[in-house]
Short mmCIF file of N, CA, C and O in Angstrom, two decimals:
data_model
loop_
_atom_site.label_atom_id
_atom_site.label_comp_id
_atom_site.label_asym_id
_atom_site.label_seq_id
_atom_site.Cartn_x
_atom_site.Cartn_y
_atom_site.Cartn_z
N MET A 1 67.83 145.83 191.91
CA MET A 1 68.05 144.47 191.44
C MET A 1 69.53 144.13 191.54
O MET A 1 70.37 144.93 191.15
N LYS A 2 69.83 142.95 192.08
CA LYS A 2 71.22 142.51 192.10
C LYS A 2 71.65 142.20 190.68
O LYS A 2 70.91 141.60 189.91
N VAL A 3 72.86 142.61 190.34
CA VAL A 3 73.39 142.33 189.01
C VAL A 3 74.28 141.11 189.11
O VAL A 3 75.16 141.04 189.96
N ARG A 4 74.02 140.13 188.26
CA ARG A 4 74.78 138.89 188.27
C ARG A 4 76.24 139.15 187.91
O ARG A 4 76.55 140.04 187.13
N SER A 5 77.14 138.39 188.49
CA SER A 5 78.56 138.63 188.28
C SER A 5 78.96 138.38 186.83
O SER A 5 79.89 139.00 186.31
N SER A 6 78.25 137.48 186.14
CA SER A 6 78.55 137.25 184.73
C SER A 6 78.23 138.49 183.90
O SER A 6 78.92 138.78 182.92
N LEU A 7 77.19 139.24 184.31
CA LEU A 7 76.87 140.48 183.59
C LEU A 7 77.93 141.53 183.85
O LEU A 7 78.27 142.31 182.96
N ARG A 8 78.46 141.54 185.07
CA ARG A 8 79.53 142.50 185.37
C ARG A 8 80.75 142.24 184.52
O ARG A 8 81.39 143.16 184.03
N ALA A 9 81.07 140.96 184.32
CA ALA A 9 82.23 140.62 183.49
C ALA A 9 81.98 141.03 182.04
O ALA A 9 82.89 141.52 181.37
N LEU A 10 80.74 140.85 181.57
CA LEU A 10 80.43 141.18 180.18
C LEU A 10 80.42 142.68 179.94
O LEU A 10 80.75 143.13 178.85
N LYS A 11 80.03 143.45 180.95
CA LYS A 11 79.96 144.90 180.70
C LYS A 11 81.35 145.53 180.68
O LYS A 11 81.49 146.65 180.23
N GLN A 12 82.37 144.82 181.14
CA GLN A 12 83.74 145.33 181.06
C GLN A 12 84.32 145.20 179.65
O GLN A 12 85.29 145.85 179.33
N LYS A 13 83.72 144.35 178.82
CA LYS A 13 84.25 144.12 177.47
C LYS A 13 84.06 145.37 176.62
O LYS A 13 83.09 146.11 176.79
N PRO A 14 84.98 145.62 175.69
CA PRO A 14 84.86 146.82 174.85
C PRO A 14 83.65 146.74 173.93
O PRO A 14 83.40 145.70 173.32
N GLY A 15 82.91 147.83 173.87
CA GLY A 15 81.74 147.91 172.98
C GLY A 15 80.45 147.45 173.61
O GLY A 15 79.43 147.43 172.94
N SER A 16 80.47 147.08 174.89
CA SER A 16 79.24 146.57 175.49
C SER A 16 78.41 147.70 176.08
O SER A 16 78.93 148.71 176.55
N VAL A 17 77.08 147.51 176.05
CA VAL A 17 76.14 148.50 176.54
C VAL A 17 75.15 147.78 177.46
O VAL A 17 74.67 146.71 177.13
N VAL A 18 74.88 148.37 178.62
CA VAL A 18 73.89 147.82 179.54
C VAL A 18 72.57 148.54 179.31
O VAL A 18 72.52 149.77 179.36
N VAL A 19 71.51 147.79 179.03
CA VAL A 19 70.21 148.36 178.66
C VAL A 19 69.15 147.75 179.56
O VAL A 19 69.22 146.57 179.90
N ARG A 20 68.15 148.57 179.96
CA ARG A 20 66.98 148.03 180.65
C ARG A 20 65.88 147.89 179.62
O ARG A 20 65.48 148.87 179.00
N ARG A 21 65.40 146.65 179.41
CA ARG A 21 64.31 146.42 178.47
C ARG A 21 63.19 145.68 179.17
O ARG A 21 63.37 144.55 179.60
N ARG A 22 62.03 146.32 179.28
CA ARG A 22 60.85 145.72 179.91
C ARG A 22 61.17 145.15 181.28
O ARG A 22 60.76 144.04 181.62
N GLY A 23 61.92 145.89 182.06
CA GLY A 23 62.25 145.46 183.41
C GLY A 23 63.38 144.46 183.50
O GLY A 23 63.73 144.01 184.58
N ARG A 24 63.98 144.10 182.38
CA ARG A 24 65.09 143.17 182.38
C ARG A 24 66.38 143.93 182.13
O ARG A 24 66.40 144.90 181.38
N THR A 25 67.44 143.46 182.74
CA THR A 25 68.75 144.04 182.50
C THR A 25 69.42 143.23 181.39
O THR A 25 69.56 142.02 181.52
N VAL A 26 69.77 143.91 180.30
CA VAL A 26 70.32 143.24 179.13
C VAL A 26 71.68 143.84 178.82
O VAL A 26 71.84 145.06 178.86
N VAL A 27 72.66 142.99 178.51
CA VAL A 27 73.96 143.45 178.04
C VAL A 27 74.07 143.07 176.58
O VAL A 27 73.96 141.89 176.23
N VAL A 28 74.26 144.07 175.71
CA VAL A 28 74.46 143.82 174.29
C VAL A 28 75.81 144.40 173.90
O VAL A 28 76.26 145.37 174.49
N ASN A 29 76.44 143.77 172.93
CA ASN A 29 77.75 144.21 172.50
C ASN A 29 77.75 144.37 170.99
O ASN A 29 77.49 143.41 170.27
N ARG A 30 78.03 145.60 170.54
CA ARG A 30 78.03 145.84 169.10
C ARG A 30 79.33 145.35 168.47
O ARG A 30 79.34 144.97 167.30
N ALA A 31 80.42 145.36 169.23
CA ALA A 31 81.70 144.91 168.68
C ALA A 31 81.69 143.40 168.47
O ALA A 31 82.17 142.92 167.44
N ASN A 32 81.16 142.65 169.43
CA ASN A 32 81.08 141.20 169.31
C ASN A 32 79.68 140.78 169.75
O ASN A 32 79.43 140.62 170.94
N PRO A 33 78.74 140.55 168.80
CA PRO A 33 77.37 140.24 169.17
C PRO A 33 77.23 138.92 169.92
O PRO A 33 76.16 138.61 170.44
N GLN A 34 78.29 138.13 169.97
CA GLN A 34 78.24 136.87 170.70
C GLN A 34 78.12 137.12 172.22
O GLN A 34 77.57 136.30 172.93
N TRP A 35 78.63 138.25 172.69
CA TRP A 35 78.59 138.56 174.12
C TRP A 35 77.27 139.23 174.49
O TRP A 35 77.22 140.41 174.80
N LYS A 36 76.18 138.46 174.43
CA LYS A 36 74.88 138.97 174.82
C LYS A 36 74.45 138.24 176.08
O LYS A 36 74.74 137.06 176.25
N SER A 37 73.74 138.93 176.94
CA SER A 37 73.25 138.30 178.16
C SER A 37 72.08 139.08 178.68
O SER A 37 71.92 140.25 178.41
N ARG A 38 71.21 138.39 179.45
CA ARG A 38 70.10 139.09 180.07
C ARG A 38 69.86 138.54 181.46
O ARG A 38 70.22 137.39 181.76
N GLN A 39 69.27 139.35 182.30
CA GLN A 39 68.93 138.94 183.66
C GLN A 39 67.54 139.44 183.98
O GLN A 39 67.21 140.57 183.68
N GLY A 40 66.74 138.57 184.60
CA GLY A 40 65.41 138.96 185.03
C GLY A 40 64.32 138.60 184.06
O GLY A 40 64.55 138.17 182.96
#
């Protein structure tokens, strides 16, 4: 799966984790929960 460039920018932030949930790529951030994103 191609990863969207916005997800790449979000995964560089401190505290962010890239997770696969039900076939979707999700970026969650424990340090700042505002930086959440999903693809797919």
